[in-house]
Amino acid sequence: MYPDVVFLGFTLYEWCLLLGITAALIVARVYADRLNVPAKLQNFTFIVAIFAIVLGLGSAVLFQATYDFFETGVFEIGKNTGATFYGGFLGGAAVFLNGYFLIGKKLFGDLPMRYCKQVTGFAACGVAAAHGIGRIGCFLAGCCYGAKTNAWYGIYLPAVGAKVVPTQLYEAIFLFLLFAVLSVLLLKTRVGCLGVYLSAYALFRFLIEFLRDDDRGSLVGNALSPSQFWAIALFLAGIALIAIPLFREIRKRKQK
């Protein structure tokens, strides 16, 4: 929408990116205190999270460059290379989980595993909040837009020269609502919410991709976008994270 507006040397998209990262770290710190996560584990977790964020941003660009390569045959990473959320999420999550569990076990023994539900829970809340703010940045930058429409809810996008479905705002609203639901689950019921985050966002993302009209690449003979492919995989992973503890609890009750 306003990709050329610069404030203090940063575009509006970059400001939203910085604000989202800051919000995620604040949410994590506040929720970690509320969940009584030991201070030494908190500090270690935030160090790992910072590395995960930095490498996740690089992974987001790498994934997009790979998608571009499949379409054009040219692999290039430059200032005009875009970024994809799932690329950043998968790369960042891999760094975070490996660092937290592998290095954490060497430093703190079984402590990381004992607080796994709390840590993954506030991490999911932080990601949802940051992503929601980031989608507002997408709206301001004029990327990730929806299909052209003449409906009342369409918003004129200068880069397209027409009214489009504001998919960025729809996604931002959904993510803020998801953040609220996850926060209640984590803080009020102490239920592990990583599986809820993965399955809920994956389902929403799969569906909203049908309303998108920007170039996102394609898979399976143009039937799916790359994001829909990853959405299916993460939806199944989320359902598994929800179902496995339930089955274990049912088995324990039957054994009593």
PDB file of C-alpha atoms in Angstrom:
ATOM      1  CA  MET A   1       0.000   0.000   0.000  1.00  0.00           C
ATOM      2  CA  TYR A   2       2.785   2.401   1.025  1.00  0.00           C
ATOM      3  CA  PRO A   3       6.019   0.560   0.146  1.00  0.00           C
ATOM      4  CA  ASP A   4       8.020   3.749  -0.395  1.00  0.00           C
ATOM      5  CA  VAL A   5       7.147   5.477   2.887  1.00  0.00           C
ATOM      6  CA  VAL A   6      10.290   5.618   5.052  1.00  0.00           C
ATOM      7  CA  PHE A   7      10.476   6.699   8.700  1.00  0.00           C
ATOM      8  CA  LEU A   8      13.858   7.058  10.407  1.00  0.00           C
ATOM      9  CA  GLY A   9      15.468   5.020   7.653  1.00  0.00           C
ATOM     10  CA  PHE A  10      13.034   2.077   7.815  1.00  0.00           C
ATOM     11  CA  THR A  11      10.043   1.280   5.652  1.00  0.00           C
ATOM     12  CA  LEU A  12       6.655   0.714   7.294  1.00  0.00           C
ATOM     13  CA  TYR A  13       7.018  -3.016   6.617  1.00  0.00           C
ATOM     14  CA  GLU A  14      10.380  -3.069   8.407  1.00  0.00           C
ATOM     15  CA  TRP A  15       8.910  -1.157  11.345  1.00  0.00           C
ATOM     16  CA  CYS A  16       6.141  -3.747  11.630  1.00  0.00           C
ATOM     17  CA  LEU A  17       8.746  -6.505  11.442  1.00  0.00           C
ATOM     18  CA  LEU A  18      10.739  -4.938  14.268  1.00  0.00           C
ATOM     19  CA  LEU A  19       7.584  -4.302  16.289  1.00  0.00           C
ATOM     20  CA  GLY A  20       6.455  -7.891  15.786  1.00  0.00           C
ATOM     21  CA  ILE A  21       9.775  -9.339  16.963  1.00  0.00           C
ATOM     22  CA  THR A  22       9.739  -7.032  19.983  1.00  0.00           C
ATOM     23  CA  ALA A  23       6.166  -8.029  20.803  1.00  0.00           C
ATOM     24  CA  ALA A  24       7.039 -11.731  20.563  1.00  0.00           C
ATOM     25  CA  LEU A  25       9.945 -11.353  22.992  1.00  0.00           C
ATOM     26  CA  ILE A  26       7.838  -9.308  25.440  1.00  0.00           C
ATOM     27  CA  VAL A  27       5.025 -11.868  25.323  1.00  0.00           C
ATOM     28  CA  ALA A  28       7.515 -14.668  25.915  1.00  0.00           C
ATOM     29  CA  ARG A  29       9.111 -12.913  28.896  1.00  0.00           C
ATOM     30  CA  VAL A  30       5.808 -12.017  30.565  1.00  0.00           C
ATOM     31  CA  TYR A  31       4.272 -15.432  29.997  1.00  0.00           C
ATOM     32  CA  ALA A  32       7.414 -17.241  31.137  1.00  0.00           C
ATOM     33  CA  ASP A  33       7.205 -15.371  34.442  1.00  0.00           C
ATOM     34  CA  ARG A  34       3.504 -16.171  34.777  1.00  0.00           C
ATOM     35  CA  LEU A  35       4.240 -19.849  34.166  1.00  0.00           C
ATOM     36  CA  ASN A  36       7.077 -19.890  36.723  1.00  0.00           C
ATOM     37  CA  VAL A  37       9.731 -20.985  34.266  1.00  0.00           C
ATOM     38  CA  PRO A  38      13.116 -20.900  36.088  1.00  0.00           C
ATOM     39  CA  ALA A  39      15.111 -17.739  35.359  1.00  0.00           C
ATOM     40  CA  LYS A  40      18.173 -19.607  34.086  1.00  0.00           C
ATOM     41  CA  LEU A  41      16.039 -21.546  31.607  1.00  0.00           C
ATOM     42  CA  GLN A  42      14.289 -18.333  30.552  1.00  0.00           C
ATOM     43  CA  ASN A  43      17.564 -16.596  29.795  1.00  0.00           C
ATOM     44  CA  PHE A  44      18.849 -19.565  27.834  1.00  0.00           C
ATOM     45  CA  THR A  45      15.561 -19.797  25.913  1.00  0.00           C
ATOM     46  CA  PHE A  46      15.713 -16.152  24.868  1.00  0.00           C
ATOM     47  CA  ILE A  47      19.284 -16.514  23.626  1.00  0.00           C
ATOM     48  CA  VAL A  48      18.226 -19.499  21.530  1.00  0.00           C
ATOM     49  CA  ALA A  49      15.149 -17.555  20.343  1.00  0.00           C
ATOM     50  CA  ILE A  50      17.275 -14.660  19.092  1.00  0.00           C
ATOM     51  CA  PHE A  51      19.423 -17.022  17.039  1.00  0.00           C
ATOM     52  CA  ALA A  52      16.242 -18.692  15.753  1.00  0.00           C
ATOM     53  CA  ILE A  53      14.762 -15.340  14.698  1.00  0.00           C
ATOM     54  CA  VAL A  54      17.898 -14.260  12.829  1.00  0.00           C
ATOM     55  CA  LEU A  55      18.371 -17.588  11.067  1.00  0.00           C
ATOM     56  CA  GLY A  56      14.620 -17.855  10.500  1.00  0.00           C
ATOM     57  CA  LEU A  57      14.647 -14.579   8.569  1.00  0.00           C
ATOM     58  CA  GLY A  58      17.414 -15.977   6.402  1.00  0.00           C
ATOM     59  CA  SER A  59      15.459 -19.195   5.932  1.00  0.00           C
ATOM     60  CA  ALA A  60      12.394 -17.214   4.825  1.00  0.00           C
ATOM     61  CA  VAL A  61      14.405 -15.613   2.022  1.00  0.00           C
ATOM     62  CA  LEU A  62      16.089 -18.912   1.123  1.00  0.00           C
ATOM     63  CA  PHE A  63      12.741 -20.667   0.741  1.00  0.00           C
ATOM     64  CA  GLN A  64      11.450 -17.888  -1.517  1.00  0.00           C
ATOM     65  CA  ALA A  65      14.593 -18.002  -3.643  1.00  0.00           C
ATOM     66  CA  THR A  66      14.112 -21.771  -3.970  1.00  0.00           C
ATOM     67  CA  TYR A  67      10.487 -21.342  -5.060  1.00  0.00           C
ATOM     68  CA  ASP A  68      11.641 -18.765  -7.620  1.00  0.00           C
ATOM     69  CA  PHE A  69      14.272 -21.200  -8.877  1.00  0.00           C
ATOM     70  CA  PHE A  70      11.660 -23.889  -9.521  1.00  0.00           C
ATOM     71  CA  GLU A  71       9.640 -21.401 -11.568  1.00  0.00           C
ATOM     72  CA  THR A  72      12.387 -19.531 -13.437  1.00  0.00           C
ATOM     73  CA  GLY A  73      15.419 -21.816 -13.290  1.00  0.00           C
ATOM     74  CA  VAL A  74      17.446 -18.998 -11.730  1.00  0.00           C
ATOM     75  CA  PHE A  75      18.546 -19.120  -8.088  1.00  0.00           C
ATOM     76  CA  GLU A  76      19.261 -15.637  -6.801  1.00  0.00           C
ATOM     77  CA  ILE A  77      19.224 -13.959  -3.416  1.00  0.00           C
ATOM     78  CA  GLY A  78      19.252 -10.175  -3.497  1.00  0.00           C
ATOM     79  CA  LYS A  79      17.520  -7.118  -2.115  1.00  0.00           C
ATOM     80  CA  ASN A  80      14.458  -7.826  -4.259  1.00  0.00           C
ATOM     81  CA  THR A  81      14.097 -11.444  -3.160  1.00  0.00           C
ATOM     82  CA  GLY A  82      10.939 -11.882  -1.150  1.00  0.00           C
ATOM     83  CA  ALA A  83      10.372 -13.932   1.968  1.00  0.00           C
ATOM     84  CA  THR A  84       7.838 -16.583   2.893  1.00  0.00           C
ATOM     85  CA  PHE A  85       6.406 -17.074   6.380  1.00  0.00           C
ATOM     86  CA  TYR A  86       6.509 -20.845   6.363  1.00  0.00           C
ATOM     87  CA  GLY A  87      10.141 -20.787   5.256  1.00  0.00           C
ATOM     88  CA  GLY A  88      11.006 -18.557   8.191  1.00  0.00           C
ATOM     89  CA  PHE A  89       8.839 -20.522  10.600  1.00  0.00           C
ATOM     90  CA  LEU A  90      10.267 -23.914   9.652  1.00  0.00           C
ATOM     91  CA  GLY A  91      13.858 -22.694   9.692  1.00  0.00           C
ATOM     92  CA  GLY A  92      13.430 -20.767  12.921  1.00  0.00           C
ATOM     93  CA  ALA A  93      11.578 -23.619  14.614  1.00  0.00           C
ATOM     94  CA  ALA A  94      14.297 -26.097  13.638  1.00  0.00           C
ATOM     95  CA  VAL A  95      16.995 -23.855  15.143  1.00  0.00           C
ATOM     96  CA  PHE A  96      14.961 -23.167  18.279  1.00  0.00           C
ATOM     97  CA  LEU A  97      13.971 -26.774  19.001  1.00  0.00           C
ATOM     98  CA  ASN A  98      17.423 -28.189  18.343  1.00  0.00           C
ATOM     99  CA  GLY A  99      19.084 -25.502  20.437  1.00  0.00           C
ATOM    100  CA  TYR A 100      16.557 -25.752  23.261  1.00  0.00           C
ATOM    101  CA  PHE A 101      16.549 -29.529  23.587  1.00  0.00           C
ATOM    102  CA  LEU A 102      20.049 -30.568  22.499  1.00  0.00           C
ATOM    103  CA  ILE A 103      22.113 -27.762  24.007  1.00  0.00           C
ATOM    104  CA  GLY A 104      19.625 -27.283  26.847  1.00  0.00           C
ATOM    105  CA  LYS A 105      19.930 -30.912  27.910  1.00  0.00           C
ATOM    106  CA  LYS A 106      23.696 -30.600  28.166  1.00  0.00           C
ATOM    107  CA  LEU A 107      23.410 -27.428  30.233  1.00  0.00           C
ATOM    108  CA  PHE A 108      20.362 -28.143  32.403  1.00  0.00           C
ATOM    109  CA  GLY A 109      19.735 -31.885  32.301  1.00  0.00           C
ATOM    110  CA  ASP A 110      16.021 -32.721  32.202  1.00  0.00           C
ATOM    111  CA  LEU A 111      14.886 -29.134  32.939  1.00  0.00           C
ATOM    112  CA  PRO A 112      14.090 -28.236  29.284  1.00  0.00           C
ATOM    113  CA  MET A 113      11.896 -31.327  28.920  1.00  0.00           C
ATOM    114  CA  ARG A 114      10.046 -30.667  32.184  1.00  0.00           C
ATOM    115  CA  TYR A 115       9.127 -27.157  31.001  1.00  0.00           C
ATOM    116  CA  CYS A 116       8.593 -28.139  27.366  1.00  0.00           C
ATOM    117  CA  LYS A 117       4.838 -27.450  27.394  1.00  0.00           C
ATOM    118  CA  GLN A 118       5.275 -24.003  28.924  1.00  0.00           C
ATOM    119  CA  VAL A 119       8.135 -22.953  26.629  1.00  0.00           C
ATOM    120  CA  THR A 120       6.535 -24.170  23.396  1.00  0.00           C
ATOM    121  CA  GLY A 121       3.293 -22.601  24.587  1.00  0.00           C
ATOM    122  CA  PHE A 122       4.603 -19.085  25.097  1.00  0.00           C
ATOM    123  CA  ALA A 123       6.660 -19.454  21.926  1.00  0.00           C
ATOM    124  CA  ALA A 124       3.454 -20.188  19.974  1.00  0.00           C
ATOM    125  CA  CYS A 125       1.743 -17.169  21.552  1.00  0.00           C
ATOM    126  CA  GLY A 126       4.699 -14.944  20.674  1.00  0.00           C
ATOM    127  CA  VAL A 127       4.803 -16.148  17.075  1.00  0.00           C
ATOM    128  CA  ALA A 128       1.067 -15.549  16.630  1.00  0.00           C
ATOM    129  CA  ALA A 129       1.358 -11.982  17.965  1.00  0.00           C
ATOM    130  CA  ALA A 130       4.432 -11.203  15.861  1.00  0.00           C
ATOM    131  CA  HIS A 131       2.897 -12.692  12.729  1.00  0.00           C
ATOM    132  CA  GLY A 132      -0.261 -10.638  13.162  1.00  0.00           C
ATOM    133  CA  ILE A 133       1.752  -7.430  13.314  1.00  0.00           C
ATOM    134  CA  GLY A 134       3.830  -8.629  10.383  1.00  0.00           C
ATOM    135  CA  ARG A 135       0.711  -9.088   8.258  1.00  0.00           C
ATOM    136  CA  ILE A 136      -0.183  -5.465   8.887  1.00  0.00           C
ATOM    137  CA  GLY A 137       3.280  -4.726   7.527  1.00  0.00           C
ATOM    138  CA  CYS A 138       2.416  -6.783   4.434  1.00  0.00           C
ATOM    139  CA  PHE A 139      -0.711  -4.668   3.973  1.00  0.00           C
ATOM    140  CA  LEU A 140       1.300  -1.455   4.230  1.00  0.00           C
ATOM    141  CA  ALA A 141       3.906  -2.799   1.808  1.00  0.00           C
ATOM    142  CA  GLY A 142       1.265  -3.911  -0.688  1.00  0.00           C
ATOM    143  CA  CYS A 143       2.336  -7.555  -0.787  1.00  0.00           C
ATOM    144  CA  CYS A 144       0.459 -10.796  -0.049  1.00  0.00           C
ATOM    145  CA  TYR A 145      -2.717  -9.282  -1.513  1.00  0.00           C
ATOM    146  CA  GLY A 146      -5.935 -10.984  -2.498  1.00  0.00           C
ATOM    147  CA  ALA A 147      -7.818 -11.342  -5.748  1.00  0.00           C
ATOM    148  CA  LYS A 148      -9.332  -8.359  -7.539  1.00  0.00           C
ATOM    149  CA  THR A 149     -12.865  -7.517  -6.470  1.00  0.00           C
ATOM    150  CA  ASN A 150     -15.520  -4.829  -6.837  1.00  0.00           C
ATOM    151  CA  ALA A 151     -17.167  -5.777  -3.553  1.00  0.00           C
ATOM    152  CA  TRP A 152     -17.573  -3.251  -0.736  1.00  0.00           C
ATOM    153  CA  TYR A 153     -14.846  -4.898   1.334  1.00  0.00           C
ATOM    154  CA  GLY A 154     -12.225  -4.505  -1.390  1.00  0.00           C
ATOM    155  CA  ILE A 155      -9.370  -2.057  -0.838  1.00  0.00           C
ATOM    156  CA  TYR A 156      -7.677  -0.201  -3.674  1.00  0.00           C
ATOM    157  CA  LEU A 157      -4.070  -1.312  -4.109  1.00  0.00           C
ATOM    158  CA  PRO A 158      -1.930   1.100  -6.180  1.00  0.00           C
ATOM    159  CA  ALA A 159       0.527  -1.614  -7.242  1.00  0.00           C
ATOM    160  CA  VAL A 160      -2.318  -3.627  -8.786  1.00  0.00           C
ATOM    161  CA  GLY A 161      -4.372  -0.656  -9.945  1.00  0.00           C
ATOM    162  CA  ALA A 162      -7.607  -2.168  -8.671  1.00  0.00           C
ATOM    163  CA  LYS A 163      -9.523  -3.080  -5.534  1.00  0.00           C
ATOM    164  CA  VAL A 164      -8.409  -6.365  -4.000  1.00  0.00           C
ATOM    165  CA  VAL A 165      -9.495  -8.638  -1.183  1.00  0.00           C
ATOM    166  CA  PRO A 166      -7.464  -7.465   1.866  1.00  0.00           C
ATOM    167  CA  THR A 167      -6.208 -10.924   2.769  1.00  0.00           C
ATOM    168  CA  GLN A 168      -3.387  -9.411   4.834  1.00  0.00           C
ATOM    169  CA  LEU A 169      -5.899  -7.758   7.193  1.00  0.00           C
ATOM    170  CA  TYR A 170      -8.041 -10.893   7.384  1.00  0.00           C
ATOM    171  CA  GLU A 171      -4.989 -12.870   8.396  1.00  0.00           C
ATOM    172  CA  ALA A 172      -3.898 -10.245  10.925  1.00  0.00           C
ATOM    173  CA  ILE A 173      -7.332 -10.315  12.574  1.00  0.00           C
ATOM    174  CA  PHE A 174      -7.302 -14.113  12.681  1.00  0.00           C
ATOM    175  CA  LEU A 175      -3.807 -14.180  14.196  1.00  0.00           C
ATOM    176  CA  PHE A 176      -4.706 -11.687  16.927  1.00  0.00           C
ATOM    177  CA  LEU A 177      -7.784 -13.771  17.780  1.00  0.00           C
ATOM    178  CA  LEU A 178      -5.643 -16.916  17.760  1.00  0.00           C
ATOM    179  CA  PHE A 179      -3.157 -15.183  20.054  1.00  0.00           C
ATOM    180  CA  ALA A 180      -5.986 -14.431  22.498  1.00  0.00           C
ATOM    181  CA  VAL A 181      -7.251 -18.035  22.439  1.00  0.00           C
ATOM    182  CA  LEU A 182      -3.763 -19.467  22.889  1.00  0.00           C
ATOM    183  CA  SER A 183      -3.103 -17.101  25.787  1.00  0.00           C
ATOM    184  CA  VAL A 184      -6.233 -18.266  27.604  1.00  0.00           C
ATOM    185  CA  LEU A 185      -5.385 -21.916  27.004  1.00  0.00           C
ATOM    186  CA  LEU A 186      -1.835 -21.476  28.229  1.00  0.00           C
ATOM    187  CA  LEU A 187      -2.334 -19.163  31.207  1.00  0.00           C
ATOM    188  CA  LYS A 188      -5.762 -20.204  32.460  1.00  0.00           C
ATOM    189  CA  THR A 189      -5.932 -23.923  31.758  1.00  0.00           C
ATOM    190  CA  ARG A 190      -2.209 -24.743  31.455  1.00  0.00           C
ATOM    191  CA  VAL A 191      -3.043 -26.752  28.329  1.00  0.00           C
ATOM    192  CA  GLY A 192      -0.207 -27.170  25.837  1.00  0.00           C
ATOM    193  CA  CYS A 193      -1.142 -24.962  22.912  1.00  0.00           C
ATOM    194  CA  LEU A 194       1.525 -25.625  20.271  1.00  0.00           C
ATOM    195  CA  GLY A 195      -0.684 -28.205  18.562  1.00  0.00           C
ATOM    196  CA  VAL A 196      -3.630 -25.788  18.605  1.00  0.00           C
ATOM    197  CA  TYR A 197      -1.502 -23.076  17.027  1.00  0.00           C
ATOM    198  CA  LEU A 198      -0.155 -25.340  14.289  1.00  0.00           C
ATOM    199  CA  SER A 199      -3.490 -26.880  13.316  1.00  0.00           C
ATOM    200  CA  ALA A 200      -5.566 -23.687  13.568  1.00  0.00           C
ATOM    201  CA  TYR A 201      -3.205 -21.479  11.599  1.00  0.00           C
ATOM    202  CA  ALA A 202      -2.485 -24.185   9.024  1.00  0.00           C
ATOM    203  CA  LEU A 203      -6.201 -24.647   8.334  1.00  0.00           C
ATOM    204  CA  PHE A 204      -6.756 -20.905   8.024  1.00  0.00           C
ATOM    205  CA  ARG A 205      -3.720 -20.466   5.792  1.00  0.00           C
ATOM    206  CA  PHE A 206      -4.765 -23.313   3.514  1.00  0.00           C
ATOM    207  CA  LEU A 207      -8.175 -21.715   2.996  1.00  0.00           C
ATOM    208  CA  ILE A 208      -7.109 -18.097   2.612  1.00  0.00           C
ATOM    209  CA  GLU A 209      -4.590 -19.070  -0.062  1.00  0.00           C
ATOM    210  CA  PHE A 210      -7.567 -19.527  -2.399  1.00  0.00           C
ATOM    211  CA  LEU A 211      -8.260 -15.793  -2.048  1.00  0.00           C
ATOM    212  CA  ARG A 212      -4.680 -14.727  -2.737  1.00  0.00           C
ATOM    213  CA  ASP A 213      -3.687 -13.360  -6.139  1.00  0.00           C
ATOM    214  CA  ASP A 214      -0.011 -12.493  -5.739  1.00  0.00           C
ATOM    215  CA  ASP A 215       2.606 -14.806  -7.225  1.00  0.00           C
ATOM    216  CA  ARG A 216       3.392 -17.491  -4.653  1.00  0.00           C
ATOM    217  CA  GLY A 217       4.556 -20.352  -6.848  1.00  0.00           C
ATOM    218  CA  SER A 218       2.746 -23.649  -7.312  1.00  0.00           C
ATOM    219  CA  LEU A 219       3.034 -27.358  -6.565  1.00  0.00           C
ATOM    220  CA  VAL A 220       1.254 -30.558  -7.582  1.00  0.00           C
ATOM    221  CA  GLY A 221       0.461 -29.391 -11.100  1.00  0.00           C
ATOM    222  CA  ASN A 222      -0.649 -25.915 -10.028  1.00  0.00           C
ATOM    223  CA  ALA A 223      -3.229 -27.462  -7.689  1.00  0.00           C
ATOM    224  CA  LEU A 224      -1.558 -26.185  -4.523  1.00  0.00           C
ATOM    225  CA  SER A 225       0.646 -23.289  -3.560  1.00  0.00           C
ATOM    226  CA  PRO A 226       3.810 -24.091  -1.554  1.00  0.00           C
ATOM    227  CA  SER A 227       2.147 -22.585   1.519  1.00  0.00           C
ATOM    228  CA  GLN A 228      -0.812 -24.950   1.153  1.00  0.00           C
ATOM    229  CA  PHE A 229       1.560 -27.902   0.979  1.00  0.00           C
ATOM    230  CA  TRP A 230       3.241 -26.866   4.226  1.00  0.00           C
ATOM    231  CA  ALA A 231      -0.140 -26.062   5.744  1.00  0.00           C
ATOM    232  CA  ILE A 232      -1.269 -29.658   5.216  1.00  0.00           C
ATOM    233  CA  ALA A 233       1.926 -31.009   6.775  1.00  0.00           C
ATOM    234  CA  LEU A 234       1.760 -28.714   9.809  1.00  0.00           C
ATOM    235  CA  PHE A 235      -1.969 -29.278  10.264  1.00  0.00           C
ATOM    236  CA  LEU A 236      -1.304 -33.009  10.597  1.00  0.00           C
ATOM    237  CA  ALA A 237       1.574 -32.304  12.985  1.00  0.00           C
ATOM    238  CA  GLY A 238      -0.676 -30.073  15.080  1.00  0.00           C
ATOM    239  CA  ILE A 239      -3.424 -32.693  15.249  1.00  0.00           C
ATOM    240  CA  ALA A 240      -0.832 -35.266  16.336  1.00  0.00           C
ATOM    241  CA  LEU A 241       0.404 -32.965  19.122  1.00  0.00           C
ATOM    242  CA  ILE A 242      -3.173 -32.594  20.356  1.00  0.00           C
ATOM    243  CA  ALA A 243      -4.178 -36.247  19.987  1.00  0.00           C
ATOM    244  CA  ILE A 244      -1.141 -38.017  21.457  1.00  0.00           C
ATOM    245  CA  PRO A 245      -1.456 -36.511  24.983  1.00  0.00           C
ATOM    246  CA  LEU A 246      -5.205 -37.230  24.927  1.00  0.00           C
ATOM    247  CA  PHE A 247      -4.619 -40.875  24.052  1.00  0.00           C
ATOM    248  CA  ARG A 248      -1.990 -41.132  26.794  1.00  0.00           C
ATOM    249  CA  GLU A 249      -4.410 -39.664  29.327  1.00  0.00           C
ATOM    250  CA  ILE A 250      -7.168 -42.052  28.272  1.00  0.00           C
ATOM    251  CA  ARG A 251      -4.770 -45.002  28.578  1.00  0.00           C
ATOM    252  CA  LYS A 252      -3.729 -43.903  32.078  1.00  0.00           C
ATOM    253  CA  ARG A 253      -7.338 -43.701  33.199  1.00  0.00           C
ATOM    254  CA  LYS A 254      -8.102 -47.149  31.850  1.00  0.00           C
ATOM    255  CA  GLN A 255      -5.121 -48.602  33.707  1.00  0.00           C
ATOM    256  CA  LYS A 256      -6.313 -47.220  37.060  1.00  0.00           C
TER     257      LYS A 256
END
